[in-house]
XYZ file of N, CA, C and O in Angstrom:
836
model
N 7.113 5.056 29.253
C 7.191 5.281 27.803
C 5.803 5.581 27.251
O 4.836 4.921 27.598
N 5.685 6.588 26.415
C 4.388 6.978 25.879
C 3.954 6.043 24.772
O 4.735 5.274 24.228
N 2.640 6.120 24.397
C 2.110 5.296 23.320
C 2.822 5.577 22.011
O 3.107 4.676 21.236
N 3.100 6.866 21.744
C 3.735 7.227 20.480
C 5.130 6.643 20.377
O 5.557 6.200 19.314
N 5.860 6.599 21.505
C 7.196 6.023 21.485
C 7.130 4.526 21.243
O 7.942 3.961 20.521
N 6.134 3.872 21.836
C 5.981 2.435 21.646
C 5.719 2.112 20.189
O 6.229 1.143 19.640
N 4.917 2.945 19.526
C 4.582 2.705 18.127
C 5.806 2.835 17.240
O 5.985 2.095 16.289
N 6.654 3.813 17.544
C 7.821 4.041 16.703
C 8.859 2.950 16.915
O 9.453 2.450 15.972
N 9.068 2.538 18.156
C 10.116 1.569 18.458
C 9.625 0.160 18.171
O 9.243 -0.592 19.053
N 9.614 -0.193 16.916
C 9.172 -1.514 16.484
C 10.369 -2.259 15.907
O 10.825 -1.956 14.808
N 10.911 -3.227 16.633
C 12.119 -3.916 16.170
C 11.911 -4.725 14.902
O 12.872 -5.154 14.279
N 10.666 -4.948 14.496
C 10.396 -5.755 13.311
C 10.334 -4.921 12.037
O 10.132 -5.457 10.959
N 10.489 -3.610 12.154
C 10.511 -2.759 10.973
C 11.818 -2.985 10.227
O 12.897 -2.922 10.805
N 11.707 -3.256 8.939
C 12.889 -3.567 8.143
C 12.985 -2.639 6.940
O 11.998 -2.056 6.510
N 14.181 -2.544 6.408
C 14.376 -1.844 5.144
C 13.555 -2.580 4.082
O 13.493 -3.813 4.081
N 12.884 -1.853 3.187
C 12.036 -2.526 2.199
C 12.769 -3.553 1.344
O 12.182 -4.555 0.930
N 14.067 -3.332 1.105
C 14.797 -4.309 0.296
C 15.021 -5.598 1.081
O 15.093 -6.681 0.492
N 15.111 -5.497 2.409
C 15.214 -6.700 3.232
C 13.948 -7.534 3.102
O 13.995 -8.771 3.069
N 12.812 -6.853 3.006
C 11.535 -7.537 2.775
C 11.568 -8.284 1.445
O 11.155 -9.444 1.357
N 12.084 -7.632 0.400
C 12.165 -8.272 -0.915
C 13.134 -9.455 -0.900
O 12.878 -10.482 -1.532
N 14.224 -9.302 -0.174
C 15.183 -10.405 -0.059
C 14.535 -11.632 0.582
O 14.703 -12.760 0.107
N 13.796 -11.387 1.645
C 13.194 -12.486 2.401
C 12.051 -13.155 1.655
O 11.931 -14.384 1.652
N 11.203 -12.327 1.017
C 9.984 -12.850 0.405
C 10.159 -13.316 -1.040
O 9.419 -14.195 -1.501
N 11.105 -12.730 -1.754
C 11.205 -13.028 -3.180
C 12.597 -13.469 -3.631
O 12.761 -14.543 -4.213
N 13.594 -12.632 -3.373
C 14.910 -12.832 -3.982
C 15.556 -14.143 -3.548
O 16.003 -14.938 -4.392
N 15.600 -14.393 -2.244
C 16.224 -15.630 -1.762
C 15.387 -16.873 -2.067
O 15.925 -17.859 -2.584
N 14.071 -16.862 -1.790
C 13.271 -18.059 -2.105
C 13.277 -18.410 -3.594
O 13.272 -19.588 -3.957
N 13.286 -17.384 -4.455
C 13.259 -17.622 -5.900
C 14.656 -17.717 -6.507
O 14.794 -17.901 -7.717
N 15.666 -17.541 -5.663
C 17.068 -17.628 -6.091
C 17.370 -16.672 -7.251
O 17.992 -17.040 -8.251
N 16.914 -15.455 -7.082
C 17.173 -14.422 -8.087
C 18.568 -13.861 -7.850
O 18.887 -13.406 -6.749
N 19.406 -13.892 -8.856
C 20.784 -13.427 -8.708
C 20.851 -11.907 -8.854
O 19.969 -11.293 -9.467
N 21.905 -11.293 -8.310
C 22.068 -9.841 -8.471
C 22.102 -9.411 -9.933
O 21.545 -8.368 -10.290
N 22.738 -10.209 -10.773
C 22.811 -9.845 -12.194
C 21.434 -9.902 -12.847
O 21.099 -9.064 -13.695
N 20.618 -10.872 -12.449
C 19.254 -10.966 -12.986
C 18.421 -9.768 -12.545
O 17.658 -9.204 -13.340
N 18.588 -9.385 -11.288
C 17.828 -8.250 -10.779
C 18.292 -6.951 -11.426
O 17.478 -6.091 -11.771
N 19.596 -6.815 -11.618
C 20.125 -5.613 -12.261
C 19.598 -5.484 -13.684
O 19.228 -4.393 -14.125
N 19.535 -6.605 -14.391
C 19.014 -6.592 -15.757
C 17.533 -6.226 -15.771
O 17.059 -5.528 -16.673
N 16.805 -6.688 -14.766
C 15.375 -6.387 -14.682
C 15.130 -4.914 -14.386
O 14.276 -4.276 -15.009
N 15.906 -4.373 -13.440
C 15.689 -2.991 -12.995
C 16.299 -1.953 -13.931
O 15.944 -0.776 -13.861
N 17.231 -2.396 -14.771
C 17.949 -1.455 -15.655
C 18.633 -0.368 -14.822
O 18.513 0.827 -15.093
N 19.348 -0.818 -13.801
C 20.033 0.123 -12.919
C 21.511 -0.209 -12.863
O 21.945 -1.264 -13.353
N 22.308 0.669 -12.271
C 23.751 0.443 -12.227
C 24.123 -0.458 -11.055
O 23.364 -0.623 -10.093
N 25.314 -1.035 -11.146
C 25.780 -1.996 -10.141
C 25.955 -1.343 -8.772
O 25.677 -1.956 -7.741
N 26.392 -0.089 -8.757
C 26.613 0.610 -7.485
C 25.310 0.764 -6.702
O 25.265 0.530 -5.489
N 24.249 1.158 -7.403
C 22.945 1.309 -6.745
C 22.443 -0.025 -6.221
O 21.927 -0.117 -5.101
N 22.611 -1.072 -7.027
C 22.146 -2.391 -6.616
C 22.910 -2.893 -5.392
O 22.317 -3.434 -4.453
N 24.221 -2.694 -5.382
C 25.024 -3.110 -4.229
C 24.599 -2.363 -2.967
O 24.542 -2.941 -1.876
N 24.301 -1.085 -3.130
C 23.860 -0.288 -1.983
C 22.524 -0.802 -1.451
O 22.282 -0.813 -0.239
N 21.656 -1.242 -2.359
C 20.377 -1.812 -1.935
C 20.598 -3.109 -1.163
O 19.989 -3.334 -0.115
N 21.465 -3.962 -1.683
C 21.732 -5.239 -1.017
C 22.296 -5.028 0.390
O 22.033 -5.821 1.292
N 23.058 -3.958 0.563
C 23.625 -3.663 1.881
C 22.751 -2.684 2.666
O 23.144 -2.203 3.726
N 21.571 -2.387 2.115
C 20.580 -1.518 2.755
C 21.151 -0.146 3.092
O 20.843 0.444 4.123
N 21.997 0.352 2.197
C 22.563 1.685 2.360
C 21.941 2.677 1.383
O 22.249 3.859 1.424
N 21.094 2.164 0.506
C 20.451 3.007 -0.497
C 19.026 3.325 -0.061
O 18.238 2.421 0.228
N 18.702 4.612 -0.012
C 17.342 5.012 0.314
C 16.438 4.692 -0.868
O 16.775 4.967 -2.015
N 15.301 4.103 -0.573
C 14.364 3.742 -1.633
C 13.649 4.998 -2.127
O 12.863 5.597 -1.407
N 13.938 5.392 -3.351
C 13.302 6.560 -3.950
C 12.005 6.128 -4.637
O 11.800 4.934 -4.895
N 11.121 7.078 -4.946
C 9.902 6.710 -5.679
C 10.196 5.981 -6.989
O 9.483 5.039 -7.353
N 11.261 6.401 -7.693
C 11.610 5.736 -8.950
C 12.020 4.290 -8.706
O 11.571 3.372 -9.411
N 12.872 4.080 -7.704
C 13.291 2.713 -7.383
C 12.106 1.867 -6.928
O 12.002 0.690 -7.270
N 11.217 2.472 -6.150
C 10.034 1.746 -5.676
C 9.163 1.311 -6.847
O 8.633 0.190 -6.864
N 9.017 2.176 -7.838
C 8.204 1.834 -9.003
C 8.874 0.740 -9.834
O 8.216 -0.161 -10.354
N 10.207 0.812 -9.951
C 10.933 -0.230 -10.690
C 10.826 -1.575 -9.981
O 10.535 -2.603 -10.600
N 11.066 -1.560 -8.666
C 10.987 -2.798 -7.893
C 9.558 -3.335 -7.862
O 9.337 -4.543 -7.932
N 8.599 -2.417 -7.761
C 7.202 -2.829 -7.756
C 6.825 -3.548 -9.037
O 6.143 -4.576 -9.011
N 7.296 -3.021 -10.154
C 6.999 -3.660 -11.440
C 7.746 -4.975 -11.580
O 7.208 -5.970 -12.078
N 8.997 -5.001 -11.121
C 9.814 -6.209 -11.234
C 9.233 -7.361 -10.420
O 9.208 -8.505 -10.871
N 8.746 -7.045 -9.201
C 8.237 -8.095 -8.321
C 6.708 -8.166 -8.293
O 6.139 -8.922 -7.513
N 6.067 -7.345 -9.120
C 4.604 -7.341 -9.226
C 3.926 -7.064 -7.878
O 2.989 -7.749 -7.467
N 4.445 -6.050 -7.184
C 3.828 -5.618 -5.937
C 3.649 -4.104 -5.981
O 4.184 -3.430 -6.861
N 2.912 -3.585 -5.027
C 2.594 -2.161 -5.013
C 3.814 -1.315 -4.630
O 4.411 -1.532 -3.575
N 4.189 -0.348 -5.473
C 5.288 0.552 -5.089
C 4.918 1.399 -3.875
O 5.790 1.797 -3.102
N 3.613 1.655 -3.701
C 3.172 2.409 -2.529
C 3.496 1.652 -1.243
O 3.857 2.253 -0.231
N 3.355 0.332 -1.283
C 3.690 -0.484 -0.113
C 5.175 -0.349 0.219
O 5.550 -0.184 1.385
N 6.021 -0.391 -0.797
C 7.462 -0.272 -0.573
C 7.823 1.100 -0.013
O 8.667 1.214 0.885
N 7.172 2.147 -0.524
C 7.455 3.491 -0.025
C 6.997 3.649 1.423
O 7.654 4.313 2.230
N 5.871 3.027 1.753
C 5.394 3.094 3.141
C 6.383 2.388 4.075
O 6.666 2.859 5.176
N 6.928 1.261 3.612
C 7.926 0.545 4.404
C 9.185 1.389 4.568
O 9.817 1.382 5.631
N 9.554 2.128 3.518
C 10.726 2.996 3.593
C 10.520 4.091 4.638
O 11.415 4.392 5.435
N 9.326 4.674 4.642
C 9.023 5.729 5.617
C 9.082 5.175 7.039
O 9.651 5.794 7.945
N 8.493 3.982 7.238
C 8.517 3.370 8.569
C 9.953 3.073 9.003
O 10.314 3.254 10.170
N 10.760 2.623 8.048
C 12.163 2.317 8.343
C 12.919 3.587 8.736
O 13.685 3.599 9.708
N 12.686 4.670 8.000
C 13.358 5.934 8.300
C 12.922 6.484 9.657
O 13.736 7.045 10.403
N 11.640 6.335 9.976
C 11.162 6.781 11.283
C 11.859 6.013 12.405
O 12.252 6.590 13.429
N 12.003 4.710 12.203
C 12.664 3.887 13.214
C 14.122 4.301 13.385
O 14.620 4.432 14.512
N 14.816 4.519 12.259
C 16.220 4.916 12.332
C 16.372 6.303 12.966
O 17.292 6.547 13.747
N 15.451 7.197 12.625
C 15.493 8.546 13.196
C 15.277 8.503 14.700
O 15.933 9.222 15.467
N 14.354 7.638 15.138
C 14.108 7.517 16.577
C 15.359 7.033 17.304
O 15.716 7.539 18.373
N 16.035 6.053 16.716
C 17.240 5.513 17.350
C 18.313 6.589 17.494
O 19.045 6.627 18.487
N 18.406 7.468 16.494
C 19.442 8.498 16.505
C 19.082 9.690 17.394
O 19.964 10.379 17.905
N 17.785 9.944 17.561
C 17.365 11.160 18.268
C 16.374 10.866 19.397
O 15.544 11.710 19.727
N 16.456 9.672 19.996
C 15.431 9.284 20.964
C 15.393 10.192 22.196
O 14.316 10.447 22.746
N 16.537 10.699 22.630
C 16.543 11.590 23.799
C 15.787 12.875 23.480
O 14.968 13.360 24.273
N 16.052 13.415 22.301
C 15.377 14.643 21.877
C 13.879 14.414 21.702
O 13.055 15.262 22.069
N 13.511 13.251 21.160
C 12.096 12.939 20.935
C 11.370 12.729 22.257
O 10.239 13.186 22.450
N 12.035 12.044 23.197
C 11.416 11.794 24.502
C 11.155 13.085 25.266
O 10.257 13.154 26.108
N 11.938 14.114 24.964
C 11.795 15.386 25.672
C 10.575 16.177 25.220
O 10.152 17.118 25.888
N 9.985 15.783 24.092
C 8.819 16.502 23.566
C 7.597 16.209 24.429
O 7.345 15.065 24.809
N 6.833 17.251 24.746
C 5.595 17.077 25.512
C 4.399 17.355 24.609
O 4.400 18.329 23.853
N 3.367 16.519 24.652
C 2.191 16.706 23.789
C 1.459 18.010 24.094
O 1.369 18.423 25.251
N 0.959 18.650 23.049
C 0.162 19.864 23.236
C -1.330 19.551 23.104
O -2.172 20.384 23.414
N -1.642 18.351 22.651
C -3.036 17.936 22.502
C -3.295 16.791 23.466
O -2.557 15.807 23.493
N -4.340 16.906 24.252
C -4.668 15.853 25.208
C -5.338 14.695 24.491
O -6.018 14.870 23.479
N -5.143 13.508 25.032
C -5.736 12.313 24.444
C -7.217 12.256 24.797
O -7.602 12.295 25.955
N -8.049 12.173 23.764
C -9.488 12.134 23.989
C -10.081 10.873 23.377
O -9.549 10.320 22.420
N -11.189 10.458 23.925
C -11.871 9.285 23.389
C -12.464 9.635 22.033
O -13.099 10.674 21.870
N -12.253 8.798 21.016
C -12.786 9.094 19.692
C -14.308 9.077 19.691
O -14.924 8.384 20.506
N -14.923 9.851 18.813
C -16.384 9.866 18.758
C -16.937 8.517 18.333
O -16.328 7.809 17.533
N -18.056 8.165 18.890
C -18.680 6.893 18.557
C -19.215 6.935 17.131
O -19.883 7.886 16.732
N -18.921 5.910 16.305
C -19.397 5.919 14.930
C -20.911 5.790 14.868
O -21.535 5.169 15.729
N -21.471 6.365 13.847
C -22.921 6.341 13.679
C -23.291 5.201 12.742
O -22.977 5.245 11.556
N -23.927 4.184 13.264
C -24.347 3.053 12.450
C -25.728 3.369 11.879
O -26.755 2.926 12.375
N -25.731 4.177 10.834
C -26.994 4.640 10.272
C -26.919 4.686 8.764
O -25.869 4.935 8.178
N -28.039 4.440 8.108
C -28.098 4.513 6.651
C -27.951 5.944 6.165
O -27.709 6.182 4.993
N -28.094 6.915 7.060
C -27.999 8.313 6.675
C -26.653 8.914 7.076
O -26.517 10.116 7.192
N -25.661 8.073 7.274
C -24.394 8.561 7.804
C -23.441 9.096 6.749
O -22.315 9.424 7.057
N -23.853 9.187 5.510
C -22.982 9.772 4.494
C -22.702 8.803 3.368
O -23.216 7.690 3.330
N -21.848 9.218 2.403
C -21.524 8.369 1.258
C -20.970 7.023 1.705
O -20.068 6.956 2.525
N -21.512 5.960 1.134
C -21.130 4.622 1.572
C -19.793 4.159 0.996
O -19.231 3.186 1.458
N -19.325 4.837 -0.030
C -18.105 4.376 -0.682
C -16.916 5.306 -0.439
O -15.964 5.302 -1.212
N -16.975 6.090 0.622
C -15.851 6.973 0.919
C -14.588 6.179 1.241
O -13.476 6.618 0.957
N -14.750 4.997 1.830
C -13.583 4.153 2.108
C -12.904 3.767 0.801
O -11.672 3.797 0.692
N -13.702 3.415 -0.184
C -13.166 3.067 -1.499
C -12.420 4.253 -2.103
O -11.326 4.101 -2.660
N -12.996 5.440 -1.979
C -12.357 6.644 -2.522
C -11.033 6.924 -1.824
O -10.046 7.290 -2.468
N -11.001 6.736 -0.507
C -9.769 6.974 0.246
C -8.665 6.026 -0.198
O -7.513 6.433 -0.385
N -9.010 4.760 -0.366
C -8.018 3.774 -0.815
C -7.522 4.116 -2.214
O -6.312 4.149 -2.476
N -8.444 4.399 -3.123
C -8.055 4.679 -4.507
C -7.300 5.996 -4.650
O -6.410 6.120 -5.496
N -7.640 6.975 -3.823
C -6.943 8.264 -3.888
C -5.481 8.142 -3.480
O -4.652 8.980 -3.843
N -5.163 7.106 -2.711
C -3.780 6.909 -2.281
C -2.978 6.082 -3.285
O -1.785 5.869 -3.108
N -3.658 5.614 -4.330
C -2.996 4.820 -5.371
C -2.853 5.687 -6.610
O -3.830 6.216 -7.130
N -1.643 5.841 -7.072
C -1.391 6.749 -8.184
C -2.036 6.328 -9.498
O -2.740 7.103 -10.140
N -1.812 5.105 -9.903
C -2.279 4.646 -11.217
C -3.741 4.234 -11.167
O -4.145 3.401 -10.367
N -4.546 4.805 -12.065
C -5.971 4.479 -12.091
C -6.213 3.026 -12.475
O -7.225 2.437 -12.087
N -5.283 2.459 -13.245
C -5.433 1.056 -13.642
C -5.403 0.120 -12.438
O -5.890 -1.011 -12.511
N -4.803 0.589 -11.346
C -4.687 -0.237 -10.140
C -5.810 0.031 -9.136
O -5.805 -0.544 -8.049
N -6.755 0.906 -9.490
C -7.826 1.244 -8.556
C -8.748 0.053 -8.294
O -8.925 -0.817 -9.141
N -9.333 0.063 -7.109
C -10.247 -0.998 -6.690
C -11.684 -0.647 -7.046
O -12.058 0.527 -7.090
N -12.481 -1.676 -7.259
C -13.931 -1.509 -7.293
C -14.438 -1.817 -5.887
O -13.694 -2.349 -5.046
N -15.701 -1.487 -5.628
C -16.265 -1.782 -4.310
C -16.211 -3.283 -4.031
O -15.942 -3.715 -2.904
N -16.432 -4.076 -5.068
C -16.405 -5.533 -4.902
C -14.990 -6.014 -4.600
O -14.803 -6.919 -3.774
N -13.995 -5.410 -5.264
C -12.599 -5.774 -4.994
C -12.271 -5.551 -3.520
O -11.651 -6.396 -2.865
N -12.686 -4.384 -3.026
C -12.389 -4.036 -1.636
C -13.139 -4.962 -0.681
O -12.597 -5.402 0.339
N -14.370 -5.271 -1.027
C -15.169 -6.178 -0.201
C -14.521 -7.558 -0.121
O -14.496 -8.190 0.946
N -13.973 -8.022 -1.239
C -13.373 -9.360 -1.277
C -12.187 -9.500 -0.328
O -11.888 -10.604 0.142
N -11.508 -8.385 -0.054
C -10.369 -8.437 0.869
C -10.822 -8.901 2.247
O -10.117 -9.649 2.934
N -12.016 -8.488 2.653
C -12.534 -8.868 3.970
C -12.818 -10.368 4.059
O -12.759 -10.952 5.135
N -13.126 -10.978 2.916
C -13.508 -12.392 2.914
C -12.344 -13.328 2.578
O -12.480 -14.543 2.704
N -11.225 -12.754 2.150
C -10.071 -13.590 1.811
C -9.508 -14.236 3.070
O -9.372 -13.586 4.109
N -9.181 -15.512 2.969
C -8.587 -16.195 4.120
C -7.247 -15.550 4.475
O -6.937 -15.334 5.643
N -6.478 -15.237 3.430
C -5.235 -14.482 3.587
C -5.189 -13.459 2.456
O -5.157 -13.844 1.288
N -5.218 -12.164 2.746
C -5.183 -11.154 1.684
C -3.961 -11.313 0.785
O -2.878 -11.671 1.255
N -4.162 -11.068 -0.504
C -3.061 -11.146 -1.455
C -2.030 -10.056 -1.149
O -2.363 -9.008 -0.594
N -0.780 -10.320 -1.543
C 0.291 -9.347 -1.294
C -0.039 -7.992 -1.894
O 0.202 -6.949 -1.278
N -0.626 -7.998 -3.101
C -0.932 -6.727 -3.755
C -2.045 -5.952 -3.046
O -2.261 -4.774 -3.334
N -2.739 -6.621 -2.111
C -3.805 -5.947 -1.365
C -3.325 -5.392 -0.022
O -4.093 -4.743 0.690
N -2.074 -5.651 0.319
C -1.563 -5.194 1.612
C -1.620 -3.676 1.740
O -1.907 -3.143 2.813
N -1.335 -2.990 0.643
C -1.357 -1.525 0.702
C -2.768 -1.027 1.003
O -2.954 -0.096 1.795
N -3.768 -1.652 0.382
C -5.156 -1.253 0.629
C -5.535 -1.496 2.084
O -6.214 -0.671 2.710
N -5.092 -2.624 2.631
C -5.390 -2.932 4.034
C -4.760 -1.885 4.949
O -5.400 -1.371 5.874
N -3.510 -1.554 4.675
C -2.834 -0.540 5.489
C -3.557 0.807 5.401
O -3.720 1.507 6.408
N -3.988 1.155 4.190
C -4.660 2.440 3.998
C -5.963 2.507 4.781
O -6.306 3.542 5.361
N -6.700 1.401 4.811
C -7.968 1.375 5.552
C -7.777 1.760 7.013
O -8.595 2.483 7.592
N -6.676 1.267 7.602
C -6.494 1.448 9.043
C -5.538 2.579 9.402
O -5.260 2.795 10.583
N -5.038 3.295 8.400
C -4.144 4.417 8.705
C -4.640 5.739 8.134
O -4.435 6.792 8.742
N -5.296 5.699 6.973
C -5.707 6.941 6.321
C -7.222 7.149 6.321
O -7.693 8.287 6.327
N -7.974 6.065 6.277
C -9.439 6.191 6.273
C -9.942 6.550 7.670
O -9.311 6.222 8.674
N -11.082 7.213 7.713
C -11.683 7.517 9.011
C -12.484 6.314 9.493
O -12.862 5.435 8.703
N -12.740 6.303 10.777
C -13.531 5.215 11.348
C -14.932 5.202 10.739
O -15.496 4.141 10.458
N -15.486 6.389 10.508
C -16.832 6.464 9.944
C -16.876 5.897 8.527
O -17.824 5.195 8.152
N -15.851 6.180 7.725
C -15.778 5.628 6.366
C -15.762 4.107 6.408
O -16.444 3.441 5.622
N -14.974 3.575 7.329
C -14.850 2.124 7.465
C -16.188 1.504 7.858
O -16.642 0.519 7.264
N -16.822 2.093 8.859
C -18.103 1.574 9.344
C -19.173 1.664 8.262
O -19.947 0.721 8.051
N -19.228 2.791 7.561
C -20.220 2.955 6.493
C -20.058 1.881 5.418
O -21.040 1.339 4.906
N -18.805 1.587 5.086
C -18.553 0.614 4.017
C -18.995 -0.787 4.423
O -19.682 -1.478 3.658
N -18.607 -1.223 5.623
C -18.965 -2.591 6.014
C -20.472 -2.729 6.230
O -21.042 -3.804 5.998
N -21.122 -1.639 6.638
C -22.577 -1.687 6.781
C -23.251 -1.758 5.413
O -24.179 -2.539 5.206
N -22.773 -0.944 4.482
C -23.368 -0.905 3.150
C -23.173 -2.222 2.408
O -24.072 -2.695 1.718
N -21.988 -2.829 2.569
C -21.686 -4.083 1.865
C -22.100 -5.310 2.670
O -21.869 -6.437 2.254
N -22.698 -5.061 3.848
C -23.177 -6.151 4.714
C -22.051 -7.128 5.071
O -22.217 -8.348 5.064
N -20.900 -6.565 5.370
C -19.744 -7.371 5.778
C -19.860 -7.664 7.276
O -20.027 -6.735 8.073
N -19.798 -8.921 7.669
C -19.910 -9.245 9.101
C -18.845 -8.527 9.927
O -17.695 -8.406 9.502
N -19.256 -8.061 11.087
C -18.329 -7.348 11.968
C -17.116 -8.217 12.297
O -15.990 -7.724 12.409
N -17.338 -9.524 12.414
C -16.250 -10.444 12.729
C -15.181 -10.421 11.636
O -13.981 -10.507 11.922
N -15.615 -10.316 10.366
C -14.667 -10.263 9.253
C -13.828 -8.986 9.324
O -12.623 -8.998 9.048
N -14.478 -7.890 9.673
C -13.762 -6.618 9.794
C -12.732 -6.689 10.919
O -11.599 -6.210 10.775
N -13.115 -7.308 12.016
C -12.205 -7.441 13.158
C -11.017 -8.330 12.803
O -9.873 -8.042 13.177
N -11.270 -9.404 12.055
C -10.192 -10.306 11.646
C -9.207 -9.605 10.712
O -8.000 -9.849 10.778
N -9.730 -8.723 9.854
C -8.848 -7.993 8.943
C -7.954 -7.031 9.720
O -6.765 -6.888 9.411
N -8.515 -6.396 10.732
C -7.699 -5.502 11.563
C -6.629 -6.306 12.306
O -5.479 -5.873 12.423
N -7.009 -7.480 12.771
C -6.046 -8.353 13.454
C -4.917 -8.749 12.499
O -3.746 -8.798 12.892
N -5.257 -9.001 11.243
C -4.250 -9.338 10.227
C -3.305 -8.152 10.013
O -2.085 -8.321 9.917
N -3.882 -6.963 9.963
C -3.085 -5.742 9.789
C -2.079 -5.574 10.932
O -0.914 -5.234 10.705
N -2.514 -5.850 12.152
C -1.648 -5.669 13.320
C -0.603 -6.778 13.430
O 0.584 -6.510 13.644
N -1.023 -8.028 13.280
C -0.132 -9.157 13.562
C 0.739 -9.571 12.384
O 1.910 -9.899 12.559
N 0.186 -9.568 11.187
C 0.937 -10.039 10.019
C 1.647 -8.892 9.303
O 2.824 -8.993 8.953
N 0.927 -7.793 9.105
C 1.534 -6.651 8.418
C 2.320 -5.760 9.373
O 2.942 -4.792 8.937
N 2.267 -6.094 10.665
C 2.991 -5.332 11.687
C 2.607 -3.853 11.654
O 3.442 -2.962 11.793
N 1.313 -3.605 11.460
C 0.826 -2.234 11.417
C 0.813 -1.587 12.788
O 0.781 -2.269 13.821
N 0.829 -0.265 12.782
C 0.770 0.475 14.036
C -0.672 0.488 14.543
O -1.592 0.788 13.786
N -0.910 0.163 15.803
C -2.274 0.179 16.341
C -2.928 1.547 16.166
O -2.294 2.575 16.368
N -4.180 1.532 15.763
C -4.956 2.752 15.593
C -5.972 2.804 16.731
O -6.827 1.925 16.846
N -5.864 3.812 17.577
C -6.683 3.836 18.793
C -8.179 3.848 18.495
O -8.973 3.301 19.260
N -8.587 4.421 17.363
C -10.013 4.448 17.028
C -10.520 3.048 16.700
O -11.616 2.651 17.115
N -9.713 2.286 15.960
C -10.124 0.925 15.621
C -9.966 -0.012 16.818
O -10.733 -0.970 16.964
N -8.970 0.269 17.657
C -8.826 -0.506 18.888
C -10.094 -0.351 19.726
O -10.607 -1.313 20.300
N -10.578 0.867 19.789
C -11.800 1.156 20.549
C -13.004 0.460 19.921
O -13.856 -0.096 20.620
N -13.074 0.446 18.588
C -14.203 -0.168 17.890
C -14.250 -1.673 18.110
O -15.316 -2.244 18.345
N -13.097 -2.318 18.044
C -13.070 -3.780 18.071
C -12.935 -4.368 19.476
O -13.012 -5.578 19.642
N -12.714 -3.528 20.470
C -12.593 -4.047 21.838
C -13.923 -3.981 22.577
O -14.819 -3.283 22.191
């Protein structure tokens, strides 16, 4: 089995509404009628969500995000991961038949230098992936995530973005500029992999190993 197949076949990937059920709805004993009143949606849509038959649209993600005070981007990312998993299950023979056209190469070694480029590109990458400017991070906000014993739920999207959308050089430049201990950076990546069930990134695997 190839690395790409291993990444896709993650049995812990869940429908985003299942995540909400586990983390919020059941522990807080939120009833369907209370949730329907909060979301201002119809009963049919809500029932489909409870049975995980409703695809999470951007509008629903924004409504749920506001209702539960979490990032709608996080919910949409979970929806994409869920759809990828379901697609793999339905078309795994066809997917396995695909042969790579690009050979696997060792990533370039990051340059630990004060002249390596803008120090806040990591911040820009994270903020560019967040739609609302009111939700944007400051450099200090982003730095604090590295020092948190357990990152806040609303910071999960930023953590995912660091290890999926940012380049290795952006990450290295930021921790060097903010004087973040390498151990803290490694622990955050470990949190991303083990707690957030993120997909391993070969460049960061190489950096931290």
